[in-house]
PDB file of C-alpha atoms and ligand atoms in Angstrom:
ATOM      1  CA  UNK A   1     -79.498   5.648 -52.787  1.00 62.00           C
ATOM      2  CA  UNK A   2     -78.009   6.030 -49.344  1.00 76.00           C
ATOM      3  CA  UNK A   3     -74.969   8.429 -48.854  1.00 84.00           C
ATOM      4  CA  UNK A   4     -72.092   5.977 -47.919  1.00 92.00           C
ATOM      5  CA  UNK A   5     -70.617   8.925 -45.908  1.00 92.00           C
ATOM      6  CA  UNK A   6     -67.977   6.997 -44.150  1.00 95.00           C
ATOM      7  CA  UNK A   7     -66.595   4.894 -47.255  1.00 96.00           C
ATOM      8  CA  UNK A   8     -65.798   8.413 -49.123  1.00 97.00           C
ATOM      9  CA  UNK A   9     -64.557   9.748 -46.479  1.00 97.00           C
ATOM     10  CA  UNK A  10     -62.152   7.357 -45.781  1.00 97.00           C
ATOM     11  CA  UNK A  11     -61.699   7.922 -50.122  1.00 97.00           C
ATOM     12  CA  UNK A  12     -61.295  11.069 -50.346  1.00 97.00           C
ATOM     13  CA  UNK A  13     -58.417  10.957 -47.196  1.00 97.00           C
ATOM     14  CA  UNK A  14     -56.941   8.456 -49.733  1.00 97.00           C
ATOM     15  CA  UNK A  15     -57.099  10.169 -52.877  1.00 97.00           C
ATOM     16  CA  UNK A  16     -56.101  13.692 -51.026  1.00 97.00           C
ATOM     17  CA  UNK A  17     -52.723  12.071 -50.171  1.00 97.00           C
ATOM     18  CA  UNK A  18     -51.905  10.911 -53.527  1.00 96.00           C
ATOM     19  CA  UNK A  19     -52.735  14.238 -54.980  1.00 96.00           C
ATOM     20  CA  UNK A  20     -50.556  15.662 -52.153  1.00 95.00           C
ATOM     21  CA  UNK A  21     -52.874  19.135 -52.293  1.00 95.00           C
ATOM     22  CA  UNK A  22     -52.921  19.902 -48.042  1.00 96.00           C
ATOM     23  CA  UNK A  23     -56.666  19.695 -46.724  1.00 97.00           C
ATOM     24  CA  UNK A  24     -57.446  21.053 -44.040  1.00 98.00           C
ATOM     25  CA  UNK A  25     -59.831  18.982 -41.899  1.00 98.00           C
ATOM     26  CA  UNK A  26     -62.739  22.015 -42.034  1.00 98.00           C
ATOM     27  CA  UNK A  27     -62.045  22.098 -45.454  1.00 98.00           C
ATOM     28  CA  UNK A  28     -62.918  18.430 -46.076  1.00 98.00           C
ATOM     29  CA  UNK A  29     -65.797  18.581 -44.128  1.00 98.00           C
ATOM     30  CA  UNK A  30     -66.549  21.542 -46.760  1.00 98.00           C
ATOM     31  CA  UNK A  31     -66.304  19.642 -49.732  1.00 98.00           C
ATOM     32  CA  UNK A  32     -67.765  16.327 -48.303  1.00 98.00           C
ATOM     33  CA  UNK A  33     -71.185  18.360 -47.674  1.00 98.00           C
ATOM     34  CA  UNK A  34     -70.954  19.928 -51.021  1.00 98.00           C
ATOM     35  CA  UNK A  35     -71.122  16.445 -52.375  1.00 98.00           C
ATOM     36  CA  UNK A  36     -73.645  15.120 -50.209  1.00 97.00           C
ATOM     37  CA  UNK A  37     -75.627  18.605 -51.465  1.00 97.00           C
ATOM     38  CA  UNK A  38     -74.389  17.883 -55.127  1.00 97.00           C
ATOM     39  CA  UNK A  39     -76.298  14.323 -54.820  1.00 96.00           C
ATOM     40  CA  UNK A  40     -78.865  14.890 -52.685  1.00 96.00           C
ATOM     41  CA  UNK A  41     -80.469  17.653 -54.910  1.00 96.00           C
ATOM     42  CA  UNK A  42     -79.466  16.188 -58.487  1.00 95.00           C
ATOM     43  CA  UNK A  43     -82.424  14.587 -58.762  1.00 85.00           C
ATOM     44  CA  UNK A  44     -84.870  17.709 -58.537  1.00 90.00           C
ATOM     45  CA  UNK A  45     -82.249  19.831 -60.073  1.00 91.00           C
ATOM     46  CA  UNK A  46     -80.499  17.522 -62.910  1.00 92.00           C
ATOM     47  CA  UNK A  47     -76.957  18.853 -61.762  1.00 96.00           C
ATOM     48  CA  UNK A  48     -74.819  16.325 -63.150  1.00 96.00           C
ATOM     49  CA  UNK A  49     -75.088  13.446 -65.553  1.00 96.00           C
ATOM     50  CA  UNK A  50     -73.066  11.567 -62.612  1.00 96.00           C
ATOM     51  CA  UNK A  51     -75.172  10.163 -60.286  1.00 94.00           C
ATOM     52  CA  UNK A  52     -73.139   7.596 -57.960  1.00 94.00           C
ATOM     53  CA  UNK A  53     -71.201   9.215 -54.833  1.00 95.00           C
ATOM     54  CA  UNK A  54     -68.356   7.811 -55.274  1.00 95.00           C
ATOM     55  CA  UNK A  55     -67.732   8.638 -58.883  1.00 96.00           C
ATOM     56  CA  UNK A  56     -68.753  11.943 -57.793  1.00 97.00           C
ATOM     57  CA  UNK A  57     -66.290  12.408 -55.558  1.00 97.00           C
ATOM     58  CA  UNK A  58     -63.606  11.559 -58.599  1.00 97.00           C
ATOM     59  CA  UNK A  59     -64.888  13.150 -61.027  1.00 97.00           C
ATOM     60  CA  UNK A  60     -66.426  16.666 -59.764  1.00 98.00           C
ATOM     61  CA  UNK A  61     -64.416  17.026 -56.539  1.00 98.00           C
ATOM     62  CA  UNK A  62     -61.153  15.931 -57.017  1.00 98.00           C
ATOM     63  CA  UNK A  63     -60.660  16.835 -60.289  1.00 98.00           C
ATOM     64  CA  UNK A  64     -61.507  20.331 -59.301  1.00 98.00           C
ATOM     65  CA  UNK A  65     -59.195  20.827 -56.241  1.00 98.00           C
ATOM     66  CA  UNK A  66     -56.287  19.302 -58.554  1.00 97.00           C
ATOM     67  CA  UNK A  67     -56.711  22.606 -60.082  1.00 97.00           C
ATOM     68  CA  UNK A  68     -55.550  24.273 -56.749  1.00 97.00           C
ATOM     69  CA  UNK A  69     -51.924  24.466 -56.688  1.00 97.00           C
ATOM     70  CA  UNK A  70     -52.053  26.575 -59.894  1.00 97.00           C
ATOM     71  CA  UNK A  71     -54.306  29.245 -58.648  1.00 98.00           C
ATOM     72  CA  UNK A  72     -51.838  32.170 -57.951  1.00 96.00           C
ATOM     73  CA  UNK A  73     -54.196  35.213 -58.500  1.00 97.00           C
ATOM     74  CA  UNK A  74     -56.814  36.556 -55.955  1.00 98.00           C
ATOM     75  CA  UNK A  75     -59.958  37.211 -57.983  1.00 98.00           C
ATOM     76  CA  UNK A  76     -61.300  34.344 -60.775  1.00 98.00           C
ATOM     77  CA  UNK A  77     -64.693  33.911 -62.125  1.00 98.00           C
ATOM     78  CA  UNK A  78     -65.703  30.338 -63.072  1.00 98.00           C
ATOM     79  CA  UNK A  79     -67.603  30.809 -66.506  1.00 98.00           C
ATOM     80  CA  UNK A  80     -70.218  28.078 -67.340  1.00 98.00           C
ATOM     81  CA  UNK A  81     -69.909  26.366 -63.343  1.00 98.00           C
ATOM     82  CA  UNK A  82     -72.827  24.703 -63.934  1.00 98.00           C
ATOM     83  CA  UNK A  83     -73.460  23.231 -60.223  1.00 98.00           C
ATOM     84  CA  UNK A  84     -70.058  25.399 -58.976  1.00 98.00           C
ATOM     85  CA  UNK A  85     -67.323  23.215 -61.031  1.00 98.00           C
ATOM     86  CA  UNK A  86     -64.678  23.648 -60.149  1.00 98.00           C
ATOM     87  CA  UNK A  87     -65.475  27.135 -58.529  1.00 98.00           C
ATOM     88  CA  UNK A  88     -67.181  25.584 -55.104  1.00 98.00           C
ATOM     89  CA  UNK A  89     -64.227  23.497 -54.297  1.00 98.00           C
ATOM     90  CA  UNK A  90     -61.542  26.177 -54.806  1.00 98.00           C
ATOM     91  CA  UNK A  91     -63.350  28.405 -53.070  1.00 98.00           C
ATOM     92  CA  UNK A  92     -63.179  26.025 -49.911  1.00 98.00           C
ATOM     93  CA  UNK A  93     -59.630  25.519 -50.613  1.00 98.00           C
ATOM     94  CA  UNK A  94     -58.736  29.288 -50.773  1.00 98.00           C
ATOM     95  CA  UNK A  95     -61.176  31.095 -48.368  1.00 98.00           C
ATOM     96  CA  UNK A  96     -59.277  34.866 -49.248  1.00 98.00           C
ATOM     97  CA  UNK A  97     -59.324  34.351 -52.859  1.00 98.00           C
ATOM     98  CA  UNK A  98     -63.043  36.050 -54.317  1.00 98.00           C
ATOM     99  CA  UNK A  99     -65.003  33.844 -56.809  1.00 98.00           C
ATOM    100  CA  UNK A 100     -67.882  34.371 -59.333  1.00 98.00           C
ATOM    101  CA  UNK A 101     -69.859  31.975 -60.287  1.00 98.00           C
ATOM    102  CA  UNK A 102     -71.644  32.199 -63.373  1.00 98.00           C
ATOM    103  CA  UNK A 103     -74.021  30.262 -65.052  1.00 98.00           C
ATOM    104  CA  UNK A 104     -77.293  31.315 -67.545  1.00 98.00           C
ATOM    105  CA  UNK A 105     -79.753  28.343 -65.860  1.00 97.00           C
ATOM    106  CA  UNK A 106     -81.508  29.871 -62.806  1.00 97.00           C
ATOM    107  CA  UNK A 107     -81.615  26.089 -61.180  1.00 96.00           C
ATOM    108  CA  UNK A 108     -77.925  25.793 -61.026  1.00 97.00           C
ATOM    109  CA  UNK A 109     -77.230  29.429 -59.460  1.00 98.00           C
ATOM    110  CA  UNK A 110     -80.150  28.658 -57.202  1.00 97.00           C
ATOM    111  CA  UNK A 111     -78.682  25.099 -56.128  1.00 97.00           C
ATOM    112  CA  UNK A 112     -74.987  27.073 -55.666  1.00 98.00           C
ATOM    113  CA  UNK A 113     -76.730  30.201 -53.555  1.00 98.00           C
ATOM    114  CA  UNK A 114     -78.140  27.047 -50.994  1.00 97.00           C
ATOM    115  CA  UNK A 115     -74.663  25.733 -51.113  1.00 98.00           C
ATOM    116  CA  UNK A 116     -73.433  28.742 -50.178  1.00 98.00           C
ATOM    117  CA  UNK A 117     -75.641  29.435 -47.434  1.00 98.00           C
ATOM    118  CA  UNK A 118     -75.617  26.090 -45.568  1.00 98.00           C
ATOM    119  CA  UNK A 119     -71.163  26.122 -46.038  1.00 98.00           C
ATOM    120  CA  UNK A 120     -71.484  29.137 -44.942  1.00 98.00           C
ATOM    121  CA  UNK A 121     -68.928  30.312 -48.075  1.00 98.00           C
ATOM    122  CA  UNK A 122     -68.453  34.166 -47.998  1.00 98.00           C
ATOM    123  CA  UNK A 123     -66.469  34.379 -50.574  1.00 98.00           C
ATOM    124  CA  UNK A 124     -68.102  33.652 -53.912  1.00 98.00           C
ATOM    125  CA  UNK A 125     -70.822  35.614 -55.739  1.00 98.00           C
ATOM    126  CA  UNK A 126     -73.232  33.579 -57.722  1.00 98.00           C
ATOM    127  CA  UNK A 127     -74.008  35.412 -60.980  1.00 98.00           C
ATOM    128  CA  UNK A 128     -77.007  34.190 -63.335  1.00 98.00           C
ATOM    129  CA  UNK A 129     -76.439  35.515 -67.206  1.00 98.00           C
ATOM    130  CA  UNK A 130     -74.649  34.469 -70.400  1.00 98.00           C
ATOM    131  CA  UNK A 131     -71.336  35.373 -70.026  1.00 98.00           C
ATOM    132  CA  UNK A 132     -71.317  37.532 -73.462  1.00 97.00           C
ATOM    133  CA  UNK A 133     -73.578  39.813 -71.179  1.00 98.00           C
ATOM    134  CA  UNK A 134     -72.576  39.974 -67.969  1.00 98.00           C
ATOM    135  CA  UNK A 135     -70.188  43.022 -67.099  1.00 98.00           C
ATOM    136  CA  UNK A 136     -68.601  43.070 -64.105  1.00 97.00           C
ATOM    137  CA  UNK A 137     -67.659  46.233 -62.497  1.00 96.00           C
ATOM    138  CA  UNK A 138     -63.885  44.930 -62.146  1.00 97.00           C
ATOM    139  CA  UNK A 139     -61.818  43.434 -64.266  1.00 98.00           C
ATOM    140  CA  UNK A 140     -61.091  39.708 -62.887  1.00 98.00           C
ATOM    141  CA  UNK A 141     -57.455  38.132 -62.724  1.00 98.00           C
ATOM    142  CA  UNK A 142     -58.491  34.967 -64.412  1.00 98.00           C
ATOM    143  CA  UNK A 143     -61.366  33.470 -66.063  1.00 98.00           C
ATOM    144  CA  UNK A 144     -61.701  29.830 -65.360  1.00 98.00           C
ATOM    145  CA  UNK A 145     -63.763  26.703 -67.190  1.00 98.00           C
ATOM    146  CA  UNK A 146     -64.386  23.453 -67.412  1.00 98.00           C
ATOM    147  CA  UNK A 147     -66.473  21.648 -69.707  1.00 97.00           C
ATOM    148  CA  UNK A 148     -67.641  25.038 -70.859  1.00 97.00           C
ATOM    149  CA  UNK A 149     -66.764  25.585 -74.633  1.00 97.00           C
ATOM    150  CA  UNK A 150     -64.013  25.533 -77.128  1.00 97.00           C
ATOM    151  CA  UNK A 151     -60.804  27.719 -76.011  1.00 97.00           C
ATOM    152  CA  UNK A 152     -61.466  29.864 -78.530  1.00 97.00           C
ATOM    153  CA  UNK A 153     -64.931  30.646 -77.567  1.00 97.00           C
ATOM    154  CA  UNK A 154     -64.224  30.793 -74.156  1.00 97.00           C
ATOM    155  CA  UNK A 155     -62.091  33.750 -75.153  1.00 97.00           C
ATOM    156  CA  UNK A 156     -64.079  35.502 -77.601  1.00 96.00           C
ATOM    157  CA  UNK A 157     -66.971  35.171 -74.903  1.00 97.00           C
ATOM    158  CA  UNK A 158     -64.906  35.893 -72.285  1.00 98.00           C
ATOM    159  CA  UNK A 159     -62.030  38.948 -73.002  1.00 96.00           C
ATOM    160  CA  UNK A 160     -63.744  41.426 -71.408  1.00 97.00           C
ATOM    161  CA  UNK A 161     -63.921  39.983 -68.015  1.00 98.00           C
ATOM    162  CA  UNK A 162     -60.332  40.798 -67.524  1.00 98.00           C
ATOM    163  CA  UNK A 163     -58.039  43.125 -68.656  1.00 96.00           C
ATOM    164  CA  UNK A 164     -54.417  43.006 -70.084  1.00 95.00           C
ATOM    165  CA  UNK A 165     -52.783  41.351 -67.454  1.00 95.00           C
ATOM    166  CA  UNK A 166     -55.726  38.910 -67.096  1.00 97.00           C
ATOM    167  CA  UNK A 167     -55.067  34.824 -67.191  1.00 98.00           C
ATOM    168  CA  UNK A 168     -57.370  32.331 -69.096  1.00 98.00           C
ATOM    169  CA  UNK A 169     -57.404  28.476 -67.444  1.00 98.00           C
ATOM    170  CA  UNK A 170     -59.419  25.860 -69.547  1.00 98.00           C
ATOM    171  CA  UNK A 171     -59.717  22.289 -67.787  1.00 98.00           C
ATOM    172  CA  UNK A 172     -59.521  20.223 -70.765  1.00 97.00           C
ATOM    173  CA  UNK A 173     -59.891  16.036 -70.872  1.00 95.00           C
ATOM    174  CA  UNK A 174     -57.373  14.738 -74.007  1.00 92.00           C
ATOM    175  CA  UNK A 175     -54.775  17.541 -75.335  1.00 96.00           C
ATOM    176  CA  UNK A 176     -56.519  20.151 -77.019  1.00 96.00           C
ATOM    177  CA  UNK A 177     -54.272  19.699 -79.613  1.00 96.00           C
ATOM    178  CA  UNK A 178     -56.817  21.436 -82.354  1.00 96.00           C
ATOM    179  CA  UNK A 179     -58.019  23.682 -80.594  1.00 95.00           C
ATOM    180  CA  UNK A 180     -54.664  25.449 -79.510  1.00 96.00           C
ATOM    181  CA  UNK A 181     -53.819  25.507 -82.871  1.00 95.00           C
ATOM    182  CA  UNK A 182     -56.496  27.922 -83.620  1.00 92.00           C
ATOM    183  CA  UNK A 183     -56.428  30.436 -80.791  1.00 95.00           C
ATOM    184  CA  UNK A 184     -57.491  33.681 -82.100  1.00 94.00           C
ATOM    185  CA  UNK A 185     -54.950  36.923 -82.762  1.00 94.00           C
ATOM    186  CA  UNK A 186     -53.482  38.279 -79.750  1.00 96.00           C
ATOM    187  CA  UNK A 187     -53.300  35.202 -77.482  1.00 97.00           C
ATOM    188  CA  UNK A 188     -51.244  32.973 -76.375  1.00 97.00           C
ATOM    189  CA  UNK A 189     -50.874  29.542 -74.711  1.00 97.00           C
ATOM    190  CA  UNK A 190     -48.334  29.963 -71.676  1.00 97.00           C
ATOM    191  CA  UNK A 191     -48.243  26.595 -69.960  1.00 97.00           C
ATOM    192  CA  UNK A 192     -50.395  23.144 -70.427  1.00 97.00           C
ATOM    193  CA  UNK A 193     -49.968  21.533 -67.143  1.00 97.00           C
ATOM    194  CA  UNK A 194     -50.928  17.709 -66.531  1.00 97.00           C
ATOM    195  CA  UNK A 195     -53.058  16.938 -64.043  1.00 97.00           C
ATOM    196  CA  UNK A 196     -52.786  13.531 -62.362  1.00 95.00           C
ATOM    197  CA  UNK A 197     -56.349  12.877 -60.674  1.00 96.00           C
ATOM    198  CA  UNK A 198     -56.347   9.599 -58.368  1.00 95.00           C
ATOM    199  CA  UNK A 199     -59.077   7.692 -59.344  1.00 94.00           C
ATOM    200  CA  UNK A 200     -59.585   8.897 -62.557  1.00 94.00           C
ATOM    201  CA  UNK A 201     -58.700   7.001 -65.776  1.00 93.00           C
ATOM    202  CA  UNK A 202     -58.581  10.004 -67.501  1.00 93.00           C
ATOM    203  CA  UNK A 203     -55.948  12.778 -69.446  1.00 95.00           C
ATOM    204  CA  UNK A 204     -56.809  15.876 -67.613  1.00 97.00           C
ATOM    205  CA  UNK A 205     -54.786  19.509 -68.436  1.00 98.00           C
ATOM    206  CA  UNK A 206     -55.045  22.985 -67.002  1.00 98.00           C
ATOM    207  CA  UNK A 207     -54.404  24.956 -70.533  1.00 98.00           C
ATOM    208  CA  UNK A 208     -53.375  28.613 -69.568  1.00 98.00           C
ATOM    209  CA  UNK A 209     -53.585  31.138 -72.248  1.00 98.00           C
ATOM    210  CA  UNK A 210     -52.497  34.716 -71.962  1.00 98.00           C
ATOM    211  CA  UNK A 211     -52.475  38.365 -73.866  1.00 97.00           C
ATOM    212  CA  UNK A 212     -49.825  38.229 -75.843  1.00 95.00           C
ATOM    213  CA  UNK A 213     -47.559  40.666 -74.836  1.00 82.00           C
ATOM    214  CA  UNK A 214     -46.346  43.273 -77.414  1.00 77.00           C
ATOM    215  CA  UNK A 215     -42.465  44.252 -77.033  1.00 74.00           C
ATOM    216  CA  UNK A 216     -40.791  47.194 -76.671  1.00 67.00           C
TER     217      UNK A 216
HETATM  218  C1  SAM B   1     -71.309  21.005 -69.495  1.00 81.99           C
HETATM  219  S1  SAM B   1     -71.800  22.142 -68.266  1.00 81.99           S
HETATM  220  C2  SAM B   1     -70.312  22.216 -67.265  1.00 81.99           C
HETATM  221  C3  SAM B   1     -70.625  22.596 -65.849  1.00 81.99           C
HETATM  222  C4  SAM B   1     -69.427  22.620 -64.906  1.00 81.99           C
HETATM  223  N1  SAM B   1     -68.442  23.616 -65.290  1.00 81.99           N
HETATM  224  C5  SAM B   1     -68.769  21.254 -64.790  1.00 81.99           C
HETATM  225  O1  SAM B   1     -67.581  21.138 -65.096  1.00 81.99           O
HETATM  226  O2  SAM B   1     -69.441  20.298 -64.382  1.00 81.99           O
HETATM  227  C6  SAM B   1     -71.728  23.706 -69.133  1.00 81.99           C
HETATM  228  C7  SAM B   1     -72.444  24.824 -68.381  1.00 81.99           C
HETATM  229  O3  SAM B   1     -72.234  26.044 -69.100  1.00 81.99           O
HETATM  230  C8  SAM B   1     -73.433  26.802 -69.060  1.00 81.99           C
HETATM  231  N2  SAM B   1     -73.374  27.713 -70.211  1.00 81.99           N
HETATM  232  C9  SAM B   1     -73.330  27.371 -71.528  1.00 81.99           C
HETATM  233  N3  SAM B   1     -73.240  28.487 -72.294  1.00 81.99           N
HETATM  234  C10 SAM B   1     -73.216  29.546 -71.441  1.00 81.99           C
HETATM  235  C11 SAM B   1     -73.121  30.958 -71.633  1.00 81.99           C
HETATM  236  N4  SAM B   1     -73.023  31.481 -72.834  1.00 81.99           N
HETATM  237  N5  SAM B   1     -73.098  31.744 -70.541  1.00 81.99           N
HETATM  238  C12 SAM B   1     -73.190  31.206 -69.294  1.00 81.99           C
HETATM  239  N6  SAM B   1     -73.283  29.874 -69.057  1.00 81.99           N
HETATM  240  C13 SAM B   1     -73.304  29.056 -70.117  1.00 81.99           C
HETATM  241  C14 SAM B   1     -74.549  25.765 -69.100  1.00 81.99           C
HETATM  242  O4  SAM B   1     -75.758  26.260 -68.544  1.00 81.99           O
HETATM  243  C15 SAM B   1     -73.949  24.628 -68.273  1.00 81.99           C
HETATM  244  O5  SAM B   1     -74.328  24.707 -66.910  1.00 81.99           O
END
């Protein structure tokens, strides 16, 4: 299928004003390559069950930069990014902010170290491992995920990547109603924001989930 470059384009100006997240126009020439990189090489690399441009503009970039206005820390890694969801996208949106992103299938840290030299993005790290393994020489501010695992999972795989002060964002479809309810000892939920994504039909929430914090 032909890239209809100037249709999404014209899309993604719409959508980007509706989310009211500012773009900058070298940032949305940025993302608009990732995604033409994101669909040209699905094929060979079987990136993403979504295969039409368009949707993949909703549903992978989008949905990822809707993340952005929550990002307040300086150093994340993106556990499970798969083809660099949502880590790719916030990295173009926050050039001084540092990114890892980590994934255990060679192809997709391969596909993401191309990305990253034809953007020419200095500031993420492509990491291949499972993330029970990987140690990181400092701790991280916040762990982020989507589509990765259960919350609980994510932060019995993941505590070690951060330390006290360290923030845990989930990008979760429906209200993880369940799965809040059984966070494991010494954590807690500190905000579950709702994300409005234009052109998706879809709940979306950033779940953040903290150390608890012992008084006194
Ligand atoms: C469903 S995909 C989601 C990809 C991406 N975050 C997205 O939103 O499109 C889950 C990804 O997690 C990776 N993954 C699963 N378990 C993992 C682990 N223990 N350590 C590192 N990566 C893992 C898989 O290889 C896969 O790429």
């Amino acid at each position: 299928m032909n890239f209809p470059m100037e249709k999404i384009a014209l899309d993604f100006d719409n959508a980007v004003q509706k989310l009211g997240v500012p773009v900058t126009a070298q940032q949305k020439q940025k993302l608009l390559d990732f995604l033409q990189l994101l669909h040209k090489w699905n094929k060979a690399y079987n990136l993403t069950s979504v295969r039409d441009p368009e949707q993949m503009l909703y549903v992978h970039i989008l949905d990822s930069i809707a993340v952005a206005p929550l990002l307040s820390k300086n150093t994340y890694i993106d556990v499970g990014t798969g083809p660099g969801l949502p880590g790719i996208p916030l990295a173009i949106m926050y050039p001084d902010k540092q990114f890892v992103l980590l994934d255990s299938l060679g192809k997709r840290i391969r596909f993401i170290k191309q990305v990253a030299y034809e953007l020419s993005l200095t500031n993420i790290e492509p990491v291949q491992s499972r993330v029970e393994d990987y140690q990181p020489e400092t701790a991280f501010d916040g762990v982020l995920s989507r589509a990765f695992a259960s919350i609980s999972d994510m932060l019995s795989w993941c505590q070690h990547l951060t330390d006290d002060k360290g923030v845990f964002l989930a990008l979760k479809g429906q209200y993880p109603e369940q799965e809040l309810a059984n966070l494991p000892d010494g954590f807690t939920m500190t905000s579950a924001d709702e994300l409005i994504v234009p052109g998706l039909d879809a709940d979306r929430y950033l779940i953040t989930v903290k150390r608890t914090q012992v008084e006194g």
